[in-house]
Amino acid sequence: MSANSRLTIAAHALAWIGLYQRQGHEVATSEQIATSANTNPVVIRRLLGELRRAGLVESRRGVGAGWSLARELESMTLLDVYEAVEPGPLFAMHRTTPDQGCVVGHGIQPAMQSIYEGIEGTLRRELARVTLENVLRDVLAASR
Amino acid sequence: MSANSRLTIAAHALAWIGLYQRQGHEVATSEQIATSANTNPVVIRRLLGELRRAGLVESRRGVGAGWSLARELESMTLLDVYEAVEPGPLFAMHRTTPDQGCVVGHGIQPAMQSIYEGIEGTLRRELARVTLENVLRDVLAASR
DNA sequence: GGCTGTTGCAACCTTCACTGTTACGACTGT
DNA sequence: ACAGTCGTAACAGTGAAGGTTGCAACAGCC
């Protein structure tokens, strides 16, 4: 499994914006978030752009521009973030269609498809149980 | 999530070997399995090699060589296969360590780590609930 | 109206994992 | 000795993701 870090970085960005706003600031810049996440501002802007399309954050342009939360952290779950940044399914089928003349080749895809759907449903329910507020609380707990 | 098909192909191969043995054959060749899965025999040999290291299949060399199951399909779960072919974690941390001077940068990794561990545990329990016998039954059911 | 700081986005490179392919040595029953 | 198959190395192709640069668009401020 080529594990990617998009969900992690997205959660990082949201937690950062949320904390920054609680400290009284209006908006956070991709530059600031990128410094905290130790990556490039464009990477953050790309990710936040996907979160904006999902309705989780808003952006402002011009002088004093930056990013702000579109909803409270309590109302965002890791599932919202996951769906915003991870389009594809967890497990993939064969890259080329198997031999349909073979019993196994013919039946394997529907069989695995239904199994995978059940597992992905469970994964989604787990992700939906964790809010970004939970994440931020854990983050702050780790620093003490 | 760059979904890969390793788990699917491995399940395909095991179901194929299992069915072939039930039809009275001793061993299956990587050539036969590759034809059914519409891929290259070397790909199958590489995958089955990992399953052999996990104790799920055995191979025989020389004339009349090939692959056979090391255990009954009932006693193999998708978790066994998953662990054999997918080494890494489901979700990754940052590629570079975040800014430890920042509260979020410092706390985000332990926070996400513990969340991810819980989710991966659930995923594993789900995978452990499906045996390869279940898979083969579903495969045969789809052909009717 | 011009200046400034930031987003939005395109373009490109690098890295990485996986797949596909070729080649060939190792092994073993006949 | 032969033939068939595994075991494995080596390499090319593919695609996703991250990293980087560059620049137009935008909006507040002087």
Tab-separated table of C-alpha atoms (C1' of nucleotides) in Angstrom:
chain	number	residue	atom	x	y	z
A	1	MET	CA	0.000	0.000	0.000
A	2	SER	CA	1.590	3.173	-1.129
A	3	ALA	CA	0.518	5.158	1.891
A	4	ASN	CA	0.282	8.816	1.141
A	5	SER	CA	0.254	11.655	3.580
A	6	ARG	CA	-2.504	13.809	2.131
A	7	LEU	CA	-4.945	13.099	4.945
A	8	THR	CA	-2.271	13.825	7.536
A	9	ILE	CA	-1.254	17.119	5.960
A	10	ALA	CA	-4.868	18.188	5.509
A	11	ALA	CA	-5.621	17.492	9.172
A	12	HIS	CA	-2.466	19.386	10.112
A	13	ALA	CA	-3.563	22.404	8.099
A	14	LEU	CA	-7.070	22.428	9.534
A	15	ALA	CA	-5.831	22.095	13.091
A	16	TRP	CA	-3.363	24.897	12.479
A	17	ILE	CA	-5.991	27.248	11.073
A	18	GLY	CA	-8.390	26.380	13.866
A	19	LEU	CA	-5.837	27.075	16.591
A	20	TYR	CA	-4.681	30.267	14.900
A	21	GLN	CA	-8.209	31.591	14.724
A	22	ARG	CA	-8.767	30.807	18.388
A	23	GLN	CA	-5.759	32.961	19.105
A	24	GLY	CA	-7.656	35.857	17.582
A	25	HIS	CA	-6.376	35.927	14.010
A	26	GLU	CA	-8.725	36.218	11.093
A	27	VAL	CA	-6.930	34.244	8.412
A	28	ALA	CA	-3.904	32.006	8.040
A	29	THR	CA	-1.592	32.047	5.028
A	30	SER	CA	-0.360	29.033	3.123
A	31	GLU	CA	3.134	30.256	3.902
A	32	GLN	CA	2.590	29.934	7.658
A	33	ILE	CA	0.985	26.506	7.383
A	34	ALA	CA	3.718	25.299	5.050
A	35	THR	CA	6.346	26.349	7.575
A	36	SER	CA	4.609	24.370	10.307
A	37	ALA	CA	4.187	21.307	8.091
A	38	ASN	CA	7.698	21.720	6.678
A	39	THR	CA	6.617	21.679	3.063
A	40	ASN	CA	5.952	24.019	0.167
A	41	PRO	CA	3.174	26.648	0.235
A	42	VAL	CA	1.902	25.476	-3.148
A	43	VAL	CA	1.371	21.997	-1.759
A	44	ILE	CA	-0.737	23.507	1.018
A	45	ARG	CA	-2.686	25.683	-1.397
A	46	ARG	CA	-3.446	22.666	-3.566
A	47	LEU	CA	-4.705	20.683	-0.603
A	48	LEU	CA	-6.705	23.557	0.869
A	49	GLY	CA	-8.198	24.148	-2.562
A	50	GLU	CA	-9.664	20.644	-2.400
A	51	LEU	CA	-10.937	21.312	1.106
A	52	ARG	CA	-12.537	24.512	-0.115
A	53	ARG	CA	-14.369	22.635	-2.866
A	54	ALA	CA	-15.666	20.355	-0.120
A	55	GLY	CA	-16.891	23.346	1.862
A	56	LEU	CA	-14.499	22.974	4.783
A	57	VAL	CA	-12.469	26.155	4.381
A	58	GLU	CA	-12.720	29.524	2.661
A	59	SER	CA	-10.051	31.674	1.105
A	60	ARG	CA	-9.738	35.415	0.747
A	61	ARG	CA	-7.590	37.161	-1.833
A	62	GLY	CA	-5.844	40.482	-2.028
A	63	VAL	CA	-3.912	42.131	0.792
A	64	GLY	CA	-4.582	40.482	4.142
A	65	ALA	CA	-5.554	37.365	2.235
A	66	GLY	CA	-5.485	33.860	3.596
A	67	TRP	CA	-7.527	30.892	4.715
A	68	SER	CA	-10.226	30.499	7.335
A	69	LEU	CA	-12.488	27.684	8.470
A	70	ALA	CA	-15.899	27.485	6.819
A	71	ARG	CA	-17.294	25.444	9.723
A	72	GLU	CA	-16.454	24.759	13.318
A	73	LEU	CA	-13.871	22.045	13.950
A	74	GLU	CA	-16.489	20.126	15.944
A	75	SER	CA	-18.578	19.679	12.827
A	76	MET	CA	-15.752	18.370	10.633
A	77	THR	CA	-14.793	14.719	10.705
A	78	LEU	CA	-11.810	12.923	9.257
A	79	LEU	CA	-14.269	11.362	6.807
A	80	ASP	CA	-15.085	14.807	5.399
A	81	VAL	CA	-11.383	15.428	4.937
A	82	TYR	CA	-10.740	11.940	3.559
A	83	GLU	CA	-13.452	12.294	0.938
A	84	ALA	CA	-12.155	15.715	-0.010
A	85	VAL	CA	-8.570	14.631	-0.607
A	86	GLU	CA	-8.722	10.898	-1.452
A	87	PRO	CA	-10.898	10.293	-4.468
A	88	GLY	CA	-10.219	6.653	-5.302
A	89	PRO	CA	-11.193	3.420	-3.616
A	90	LEU	CA	-9.012	1.849	-0.957
A	91	PHE	CA	-8.335	-1.365	-2.871
A	92	ALA	CA	-8.107	-1.663	-6.625
A	93	MET	CA	-9.193	-4.379	-9.008
A	94	HIS	CA	-6.927	-5.932	-11.644
A	95	ARG	CA	-5.389	-3.382	-14.001
A	96	THR	CA	-6.421	-5.531	-16.955
A	97	THR	CA	-9.668	-7.477	-16.947
A	98	PRO	CA	-9.054	-11.105	-15.986
A	99	ASP	CA	-9.846	-14.024	-18.292
A	100	GLN	CA	-13.645	-14.115	-18.499
A	101	GLY	CA	-13.500	-17.631	-19.849
A	102	CYS	CA	-12.089	-18.819	-16.513
A	103	VAL	CA	-14.481	-19.379	-13.631
A	104	VAL	CA	-12.245	-17.565	-11.178
A	105	GLY	CA	-11.362	-14.825	-13.647
A	106	HIS	CA	-15.033	-14.229	-14.244
A	107	GLY	CA	-16.241	-14.264	-10.660
A	108	ILE	CA	-13.358	-12.654	-8.806
A	109	GLN	CA	-14.175	-9.017	-9.498
A	110	PRO	CA	-17.792	-8.972	-8.284
A	111	ALA	CA	-16.755	-11.079	-5.299
A	112	MET	CA	-13.935	-8.768	-4.236
A	113	GLN	CA	-15.941	-5.678	-5.079
A	114	SER	CA	-18.640	-6.528	-2.582
A	115	ILE	CA	-16.124	-7.495	0.090
A	116	TYR	CA	-14.207	-4.260	-0.420
A	117	GLU	CA	-17.371	-2.198	-0.254
A	118	GLY	CA	-18.156	-3.589	3.162
A	119	ILE	CA	-14.665	-2.882	4.428
A	120	GLU	CA	-14.627	0.638	3.034
A	121	GLY	CA	-17.947	1.293	4.704
A	122	THR	CA	-16.440	0.302	8.029
A	123	LEU	CA	-13.414	2.495	7.393
A	124	ARG	CA	-15.672	5.444	6.652
A	125	ARG	CA	-17.640	4.926	9.831
A	126	GLU	CA	-14.401	4.936	11.802
A	127	LEU	CA	-13.190	8.106	10.110
A	128	ALA	CA	-16.555	9.742	10.753
A	129	ARG	CA	-16.173	9.149	14.473
A	130	VAL	CA	-13.156	11.445	14.750
A	131	THR	CA	-13.759	15.188	14.532
A	132	LEU	CA	-11.082	17.747	13.834
A	133	GLU	CA	-11.839	19.088	17.298
A	134	ASN	CA	-10.714	15.698	18.636
A	135	VAL	CA	-7.560	15.982	16.547
A	136	LEU	CA	-6.740	19.463	17.822
A	137	ARG	CA	-7.332	18.378	21.419
A	138	ASP	CA	-4.937	15.430	20.951
A	139	VAL	CA	-2.403	17.736	19.330
A	140	LEU	CA	-2.470	20.128	22.273
A	141	ALA	CA	-2.363	17.243	24.746
A	142	ALA	CA	0.850	15.980	23.187
A	143	SER	CA	2.652	19.246	23.853
A	144	ARG	CA	2.152	19.082	27.590
B	1	MET	CA	-4.810	6.832	-2.025
B	2	SER	CA	-2.870	5.111	-4.703
B	3	ALA	CA	-4.892	1.963	-4.585
B	4	ASN	CA	-2.913	-1.034	-5.669
B	5	SER	CA	-4.210	-4.373	-6.745
B	6	ARG	CA	-1.837	-6.656	-4.877
B	7	LEU	CA	-4.432	-7.918	-2.423
B	8	THR	CA	-6.882	-8.566	-5.262
B	9	ILE	CA	-4.372	-10.491	-7.339
B	10	ALA	CA	-3.197	-12.498	-4.351
B	11	ALA	CA	-6.781	-13.484	-3.505
B	12	HIS	CA	-7.317	-14.382	-7.150
B	13	ALA	CA	-4.273	-16.640	-7.157
B	14	LEU	CA	-5.232	-18.394	-3.926
B	15	ALA	CA	-8.801	-18.965	-5.083
B	16	TRP	CA	-7.500	-20.323	-8.375
B	17	ILE	CA	-5.092	-22.741	-6.708
B	18	GLY	CA	-7.767	-23.833	-4.247
B	19	LEU	CA	-10.302	-24.543	-6.954
B	20	TYR	CA	-7.735	-26.299	-9.127
B	21	GLN	CA	-6.739	-28.586	-6.286
B	22	ARG	CA	-10.368	-29.427	-5.596
B	23	GLN	CA	-10.595	-30.527	-9.193
B	24	GLY	CA	-7.955	-33.160	-8.424
B	25	HIS	CA	-4.732	-31.462	-9.512
B	26	GLU	CA	-1.663	-31.451	-7.341
B	27	VAL	CA	-0.053	-28.164	-8.249
B	28	ALA	CA	-0.806	-25.044	-10.257
B	29	THR	CA	1.771	-23.198	-12.335
B	30	SER	CA	2.371	-19.468	-12.344
B	31	GLU	CA	1.704	-19.612	-16.080
B	32	GLN	CA	-1.849	-20.878	-15.560
B	33	ILE	CA	-2.631	-18.359	-12.846
B	34	ALA	CA	-1.157	-15.538	-14.889
B	35	THR	CA	-3.421	-16.461	-17.799
B	36	SER	CA	-6.479	-16.334	-15.564
B	37	ALA	CA	-5.445	-13.020	-14.003
B	38	ASN	CA	-4.343	-11.650	-17.387
B	39	THR	CA	-0.871	-10.698	-16.254
B	40	ASN	CA	2.717	-11.903	-16.372
B	41	PRO	CA	3.862	-15.147	-14.710
B	42	VAL	CA	6.717	-13.330	-12.988
B	43	VAL	CA	4.250	-11.018	-11.288
B	44	ILE	CA	2.420	-14.064	-9.963
B	45	ARG	CA	5.633	-15.740	-8.844
B	46	ARG	CA	6.689	-12.621	-6.980
B	47	LEU	CA	3.347	-12.378	-5.196
B	48	LEU	CA	3.184	-16.089	-4.395
B	49	GLY	CA	6.729	-15.871	-3.112
B	50	GLU	CA	5.514	-13.405	-0.496
B	51	LEU	CA	2.607	-15.683	0.354
B	52	ARG	CA	5.029	-18.562	0.754
B	53	ARG	CA	7.113	-16.551	3.206
B	54	ALA	CA	3.894	-16.025	5.155
B	55	GLY	CA	3.243	-19.757	5.162
B	56	LEU	CA	0.133	-19.667	2.979
B	57	VAL	CA	1.408	-21.591	-0.045
B	58	GLU	CA	4.199	-23.988	-0.954
B	59	SER	CA	6.150	-24.355	-4.153
B	60	ARG	CA	7.785	-27.348	-5.766
B	61	ARG	CA	10.582	-27.123	-8.289
B	62	GLY	CA	11.770	-29.313	-11.116
B	63	VAL	CA	9.555	-31.146	-13.601
B	64	GLY	CA	5.901	-31.156	-12.517
B	65	ALA	CA	6.669	-28.122	-10.414
B	66	GLY	CA	4.149	-25.542	-9.284
B	67	TRP	CA	2.252	-24.112	-6.362
B	68	SER	CA	-0.039	-25.634	-3.773
B	69	LEU	CA	-1.850	-24.402	-0.700
B	70	ALA	CA	-0.037	-24.804	2.615
B	71	ARG	CA	-3.301	-24.588	4.550
B	72	GLU	CA	-6.991	-25.000	3.899
B	73	LEU	CA	-8.783	-21.982	2.429
B	74	GLU	CA	-11.048	-21.957	5.498
B	75	SER	CA	-8.084	-21.163	7.711
B	76	MET	CA	-6.785	-18.273	5.606
B	77	THR	CA	-8.208	-14.798	6.012
B	78	LEU	CA	-7.800	-11.687	3.914
B	79	LEU	CA	-5.833	-10.302	6.852
B	80	ASP	CA	-3.230	-13.040	6.418
B	81	VAL	CA	-2.956	-12.135	2.747
B	82	TYR	CA	-2.974	-8.402	3.441
B	83	GLU	CA	-0.139	-8.687	5.918
B	84	ALA	CA	1.821	-10.851	3.524
B	85	VAL	CA	1.640	-8.475	0.576
B	86	GLU	CA	1.145	-5.003	2.088
B	87	PRO	CA	3.989	-4.127	4.420
B	88	GLY	CA	3.397	-0.451	5.145
B	89	PRO	CA	0.774	1.379	7.171
B	90	LEU	CA	-2.487	2.515	5.607
B	91	PHE	CA	-1.889	6.220	6.217
B	92	ALA	CA	1.487	7.929	6.204
B	93	MET	CA	2.894	10.734	8.290
B	94	HIS	CA	4.575	13.807	6.827
B	95	ARG	CA	7.476	13.003	4.495
B	96	THR	CA	9.607	15.533	6.358
B	97	THR	CA	9.277	16.091	10.087
B	98	PRO	CA	7.083	19.114	10.809
B	99	ASP	CA	8.310	22.188	12.691
B	100	GLN	CA	8.859	20.997	16.246
B	101	GLY	CA	8.887	24.581	17.457
B	102	CYS	CA	5.237	24.916	16.461
B	103	VAL	CA	2.591	23.530	18.804
B	104	VAL	CA	0.703	21.855	15.985
B	105	GLY	CA	3.856	20.670	14.250
B	106	HIS	CA	5.003	19.094	17.468
B	107	GLY	CA	1.762	17.417	18.484
B	108	ILE	CA	0.293	16.371	15.159
B	109	GLN	CA	2.279	13.196	14.617
B	110	PRO	CA	1.548	11.458	17.943
B	111	ALA	CA	-2.084	12.566	17.632
B	112	MET	CA	-2.574	11.185	14.146
B	113	GLN	CA	-0.499	8.117	14.937
B	114	SER	CA	-2.838	7.013	17.670
B	115	ILE	CA	-5.935	7.758	15.591
B	116	TYR	CA	-4.545	5.809	12.662
B	117	GLU	CA	-3.659	2.866	14.860
B	118	GLY	CA	-7.246	2.572	15.979
B	119	ILE	CA	-8.539	2.721	12.432
B	120	GLU	CA	-6.019	0.200	11.174
B	121	GLY	CA	-7.011	-2.128	13.978
B	122	THR	CA	-10.607	-1.967	12.816
B	123	LEU	CA	-9.563	-2.566	9.235
B	124	ARG	CA	-7.621	-5.625	10.304
B	125	ARG	CA	-10.563	-7.025	12.207
B	126	GLU	CA	-12.708	-6.602	9.118
B	127	LEU	CA	-10.145	-8.309	6.913
B	128	ALA	CA	-9.832	-11.133	9.440
B	129	ARG	CA	-13.548	-11.823	9.189
B	130	VAL	CA	-13.302	-12.876	5.530
B	131	THR	CA	-11.735	-16.245	4.766
B	132	LEU	CA	-10.458	-17.294	1.379
B	133	GLU	CA	-13.143	-19.960	1.485
B	134	ASN	CA	-15.685	-17.117	1.613
B	135	VAL	CA	-13.975	-15.529	-1.368
B	136	LEU	CA	-14.030	-18.724	-3.408
B	137	ARG	CA	-17.697	-19.276	-2.607
B	138	ASP	CA	-18.534	-15.752	-3.751
B	139	VAL	CA	-16.486	-16.273	-6.898
B	140	LEU	CA	-18.383	-19.450	-7.786
B	141	ALA	CA	-21.708	-17.820	-6.933
B	142	ALA	CA	-21.026	-15.023	-9.421
B	143	SER	CA	-20.647	-17.486	-12.293
B	144	ARG	CA	-24.184	-18.818	-11.955
C	1	DG	C1'	-3.631	54.950	-9.767
C	2	DG	C1'	0.085	52.356	-8.187
C	3	DC	C1'	1.963	49.232	-4.563
C	4	DT	C1'	1.946	45.104	-2.007
C	5	DG	C1'	0.949	40.565	-0.353
C	6	DT	C1'	-1.518	36.570	-1.178
C	7	DT	C1'	-4.203	33.226	-3.750
C	8	DG	C1'	-4.952	30.463	-8.132
C	9	DC	C1'	-3.010	27.823	-11.299
C	10	DA	C1'	-0.150	26.001	-14.950
C	11	DA	C1'	4.083	23.749	-16.087
C	12	DC	C1'	7.760	20.920	-15.126
C	13	DC	C1'	10.995	17.895	-12.517
C	14	DT	C1'	11.993	14.333	-9.117
C	15	DT	C1'	10.913	10.483	-6.456
C	16	DC	C1'	8.751	6.348	-5.523
C	17	DA	C1'	6.037	2.075	-5.800
C	18	DC	C1'	4.179	-1.092	-8.750
C	19	DT	C1'	3.714	-3.609	-13.026
C	20	DG	C1'	5.426	-5.712	-17.001
C	21	DT	C1'	9.112	-7.961	-19.447
C	22	DT	C1'	13.348	-10.454	-20.546
C	23	DA	C1'	16.875	-13.369	-19.259
C	24	DC	C1'	19.058	-17.004	-17.056
C	25	DG	C1'	20.561	-20.010	-13.328
C	26	DA	C1'	18.705	-23.658	-10.084
C	27	DC	C1'	16.227	-27.478	-9.368
C	28	DT	C1'	14.107	-32.184	-10.096
C	29	DG	C1'	11.401	-36.011	-12.246
C	30	DT	C1'	11.743	-38.786	-16.362
D	1	DA	C1'	20.884	-35.546	-20.500
D	2	DC	C1'	16.533	-33.331	-21.063
D	3	DA	C1'	12.579	-30.619	-20.189
D	4	DG	C1'	9.612	-27.878	-17.485
D	5	DT	C1'	9.105	-24.753	-13.800
D	6	DC	C1'	10.585	-21.924	-10.061
D	7	DG	C1'	13.729	-18.015	-8.193
D	8	DT	C1'	15.494	-13.879	-8.949
D	9	DA	C1'	17.953	-10.092	-10.929
D	10	DA	C1'	17.759	-6.285	-14.046
D	11	DC	C1'	15.532	-2.817	-16.451
D	12	DA	C1'	11.763	-0.056	-18.791
D	13	DG	C1'	7.145	1.939	-18.473
D	14	DT	C1'	3.448	3.987	-15.834
D	15	DG	C1'	1.145	6.836	-12.646
D	16	DA	C1'	0.587	9.309	-8.314
D	17	DA	C1'	2.366	12.563	-5.274
D	18	DG	C1'	5.398	16.098	-3.747
D	19	DG	C1'	8.426	19.918	-4.719
D	20	DT	C1'	9.569	24.092	-7.310
D	21	DT	C1'	9.230	28.161	-10.232
D	22	DG	C1'	6.718	31.588	-12.449
D	23	DC	C1'	3.100	34.638	-13.200
D	24	DA	C1'	-1.649	36.429	-13.654
D	25	DA	C1'	-5.571	37.839	-10.692
D	26	DC	C1'	-7.247	39.970	-6.879
D	27	DA	C1'	-8.114	43.419	-3.090
D	28	DG	C1'	-6.950	46.485	0.459
D	29	DC	C1'	-4.119	50.602	1.341
D	30	DC	C1'	-1.388	54.628	0.479
